[in-house]
Amino acid sequence: MQIILETTADGSHTFFLPEMGEHYHSVNGAIRESKHVYLDAGFKQCGKPEIHVLEMGFGTGLNALLTALEAENQKIKVFYTGLEKFPLSPEMIDQLNYSETNPALFQAIHQAGWGKSEPVNPYFQLEKIQTDFRDFNFPNKYDVVYYDAFAPDKQPEVWSQELFDKIFSAMNPGGIVTTYCAKGSIRRMMQQAGFTVERIPGPPGKREMLRGKVL
Ligand SMILES: C[S@@+](CC[C@H](N)C(=O)[O-])C[C@H]1O[C@@H](n2cnc3c(N)ncnc32)[C@H](O)[C@@H]1O
């Protein structure tokens, strides 16, 4: 599948898939979007001394990088599991300009092996799993879930009630799931699964996004 590197409004890169007509991130700012949706609305709201994060759609590793930086900053231990069906090649990863703040950390995240849990630094333990979300059996419990699949109109099969039910069952009390998506049908799926769902302000270019909590 053809994949094209693009620069978004905040200067950070993303990839575009012409066949799907879909970007990996918001064209209004990839880093800005990741910080807003996953770090500020999700991870930073958790408040636990040790946080288990599950990312649905590891992709470029941008969310993992920003989370690892925040873990170091807060001096808290993070266990991060990233699920990805189509890992990007090292050649694609090398094109991305995310590593400016901490090139060694970005490299370490991408050099970590698939299918095993490895310490990237004292604060960040990473497990990258190559799988389809739908085949994952959620063996652990998570405090924070980043739901970062392609949009529901491009990829409806991974925005299903079954998947949100599984995610809810795999959350710790006080858990939080965030997604850039603000669609009513997805909000209702999350509510049906058991989450208490809020529509909150989205990142630049998006009025709203969704956050689900386990009360
Ligand atoms: C919107 S992109 C986000 C990527 C990533 N969070 C990032 O910051 O680069 C969606 C990601 O989900 C992956 N994906 C799509 N369908 C999947 C599936 N059924 N199972 C696992 N991963 C999938 C894609 O390959 C892509 O990397």
PDB file of C-alpha atoms and ligand atoms in Angstrom, residues 14-15 17 20 22-25 33-34 38 55-64 80 83-88 96 98 129-135 146 148-151 155 157-158 180, ligand 1:
ATOM      1  CA  THR A  14       2.199  12.297   9.620  1.00  0.00           C
ATOM      2  CA  PHE A  15       1.590   9.617   7.005  1.00  0.00           C
ATOM      3  CA  LEU A  17      -2.683   6.462   2.898  1.00  0.00           C
ATOM      4  CA  MET A  20      -7.864   4.732   2.119  1.00  0.00           C
ATOM      5  CA  GLU A  22      -6.841   8.577   5.579  1.00  0.00           C
ATOM      6  CA  HIS A  23      -4.083  10.221   7.647  1.00  0.00           C
ATOM      7  CA  TYR A  24      -2.398   8.714  10.703  1.00  0.00           C
ATOM      8  CA  HIS A  25      -2.978  11.993  12.577  1.00  0.00           C
ATOM      9  CA  GLU A  33      -3.473  16.195  18.545  1.00  0.00           C
ATOM     10  CA  SER A  34      -1.612  13.410  20.368  1.00  0.00           C
ATOM     11  CA  TYR A  38      -4.162  11.055  24.650  1.00  0.00           C
ATOM     12  CA  GLU A  55      -2.800   1.762  22.679  1.00  0.00           C
ATOM     13  CA  MET A  56      -5.070   0.535  19.903  1.00  0.00           C
ATOM     14  CA  GLY A  57      -2.997   1.435  16.806  1.00  0.00           C
ATOM     15  CA  PHE A  58       0.699   1.872  17.672  1.00  0.00           C
ATOM     16  CA  GLY A  59       1.550   3.224  14.188  1.00  0.00           C
ATOM     17  CA  THR A  60       4.370   5.748  14.246  1.00  0.00           C
ATOM     18  CA  GLY A  61       4.983   5.398  17.991  1.00  0.00           C
ATOM     19  CA  LEU A  62       4.194   9.078  18.560  1.00  0.00           C
ATOM     20  CA  ASN A  63       1.785   8.432  21.445  1.00  0.00           C
ATOM     21  CA  ALA A  64       4.296   6.052  23.002  1.00  0.00           C
ATOM     22  CA  TYR A  80       2.719   0.439  27.794  1.00  0.00           C
ATOM     23  CA  LEU A  83      -1.249  -3.106  19.335  1.00  0.00           C
ATOM     24  CA  GLU A  84      -0.540  -2.823  15.631  1.00  0.00           C
ATOM     25  CA  LYS A  85      -1.551  -4.970  12.670  1.00  0.00           C
ATOM     26  CA  PHE A  86       0.753  -3.318  10.127  1.00  0.00           C
ATOM     27  CA  PRO A  87       4.041  -2.210  11.757  1.00  0.00           C
ATOM     28  CA  LEU A  88       5.803   0.538   9.792  1.00  0.00           C
ATOM     29  CA  LEU A  96       9.565  11.092  10.904  1.00  0.00           C
ATOM     30  CA  TYR A  98       9.259  13.261  16.174  1.00  0.00           C
ATOM     31  CA  ILE A 129       2.205  -6.664  19.836  1.00  0.00           C
ATOM     32  CA  GLN A 130       1.597  -7.328  16.165  1.00  0.00           C
ATOM     33  CA  THR A 131      -2.059  -8.308  16.035  1.00  0.00           C
ATOM     34  CA  ASP A 132      -5.444  -7.367  14.741  1.00  0.00           C
ATOM     35  CA  PHE A 133      -7.349  -5.582  17.519  1.00  0.00           C
ATOM     36  CA  ARG A 134     -10.170  -8.076  16.979  1.00  0.00           C
ATOM     37  CA  ASP A 135      -7.929 -11.058  17.743  1.00  0.00           C
ATOM     38  CA  TYR A 146      -5.753   5.279  23.695  1.00  0.00           C
ATOM     39  CA  ASP A 148      -6.457   5.513  17.900  1.00  0.00           C
ATOM     40  CA  ALA A 149      -7.753   3.420  15.005  1.00  0.00           C
ATOM     41  CA  PHE A 150      -8.521   4.937  11.618  1.00  0.00           C
ATOM     42  CA  ALA A 151     -11.860   6.724  11.473  1.00  0.00           C
ATOM     43  CA  GLN A 155     -12.645   1.236   9.172  1.00  0.00           C
ATOM     44  CA  GLU A 157     -15.003  -3.139  11.642  1.00  0.00           C
ATOM     45  CA  VAL A 158     -12.778  -1.933  14.499  1.00  0.00           C
ATOM     46  CA  TYR A 180     -10.292  11.726  18.802  1.00  0.00           C
TER      47      TYR A 180
HETATM   48  C1  LIG B   1      -4.905   6.579  13.070  1.00  0.00           C
HETATM   49  S1  LIG B   1      -3.490   5.512  12.922  1.00  0.00           S
HETATM   50  C2  LIG B   1      -2.775   5.956  14.452  1.00  0.00           C
HETATM   51  C3  LIG B   1      -1.421   5.441  14.685  1.00  0.00           C
HETATM   52  C4  LIG B   1      -0.648   5.809  15.924  1.00  0.00           C
HETATM   53  N1  LIG B   1      -1.415   5.935  17.126  1.00  0.00           N
HETATM   54  C5  LIG B   1       0.282   6.948  15.682  1.00  0.00           C
HETATM   55  O1  LIG B   1       0.307   7.883  16.475  1.00  0.00           O
HETATM   56  O2  LIG B   1       1.012   6.905  14.715  1.00  0.00           O
HETATM   57  C6  LIG B   1      -4.267   3.906  13.134  1.00  0.00           C
HETATM   58  C7  LIG B   1      -3.324   2.749  13.325  1.00  0.00           C
HETATM   59  O3  LIG B   1      -4.086   1.545  13.563  1.00  0.00           O
HETATM   60  C8  LIG B   1      -3.517   0.473  12.816  1.00  0.00           C
HETATM   61  N2  LIG B   1      -4.574  -0.511  12.540  1.00  0.00           N
HETATM   62  C9  LIG B   1      -5.555  -0.399  11.637  1.00  0.00           C
HETATM   63  N3  LIG B   1      -6.374  -1.462  11.682  1.00  0.00           N
HETATM   64  C10 LIG B   1      -5.913  -2.268  12.654  1.00  0.00           C
HETATM   65  C11 LIG B   1      -6.353  -3.505  13.185  1.00  0.00           C
HETATM   66  N4  LIG B   1      -7.466  -4.117  12.720  1.00  0.00           N
HETATM   67  N5  LIG B   1      -5.658  -4.052  14.179  1.00  0.00           N
HETATM   68  C12 LIG B   1      -4.529  -3.451  14.649  1.00  0.00           C
HETATM   69  N6  LIG B   1      -4.063  -2.263  14.177  1.00  0.00           N
HETATM   70  C13 LIG B   1      -4.751  -1.668  13.198  1.00  0.00           C
HETATM   71  C14 LIG B   1      -2.994   1.146  11.575  1.00  0.00           C
HETATM   72  O4  LIG B   1      -2.047   0.345  10.905  1.00  0.00           O
HETATM   73  C15 LIG B   1      -2.441   2.452  12.123  1.00  0.00           C
HETATM   74  O5  LIG B   1      -1.119   2.300  12.534  1.00  0.00           O
END
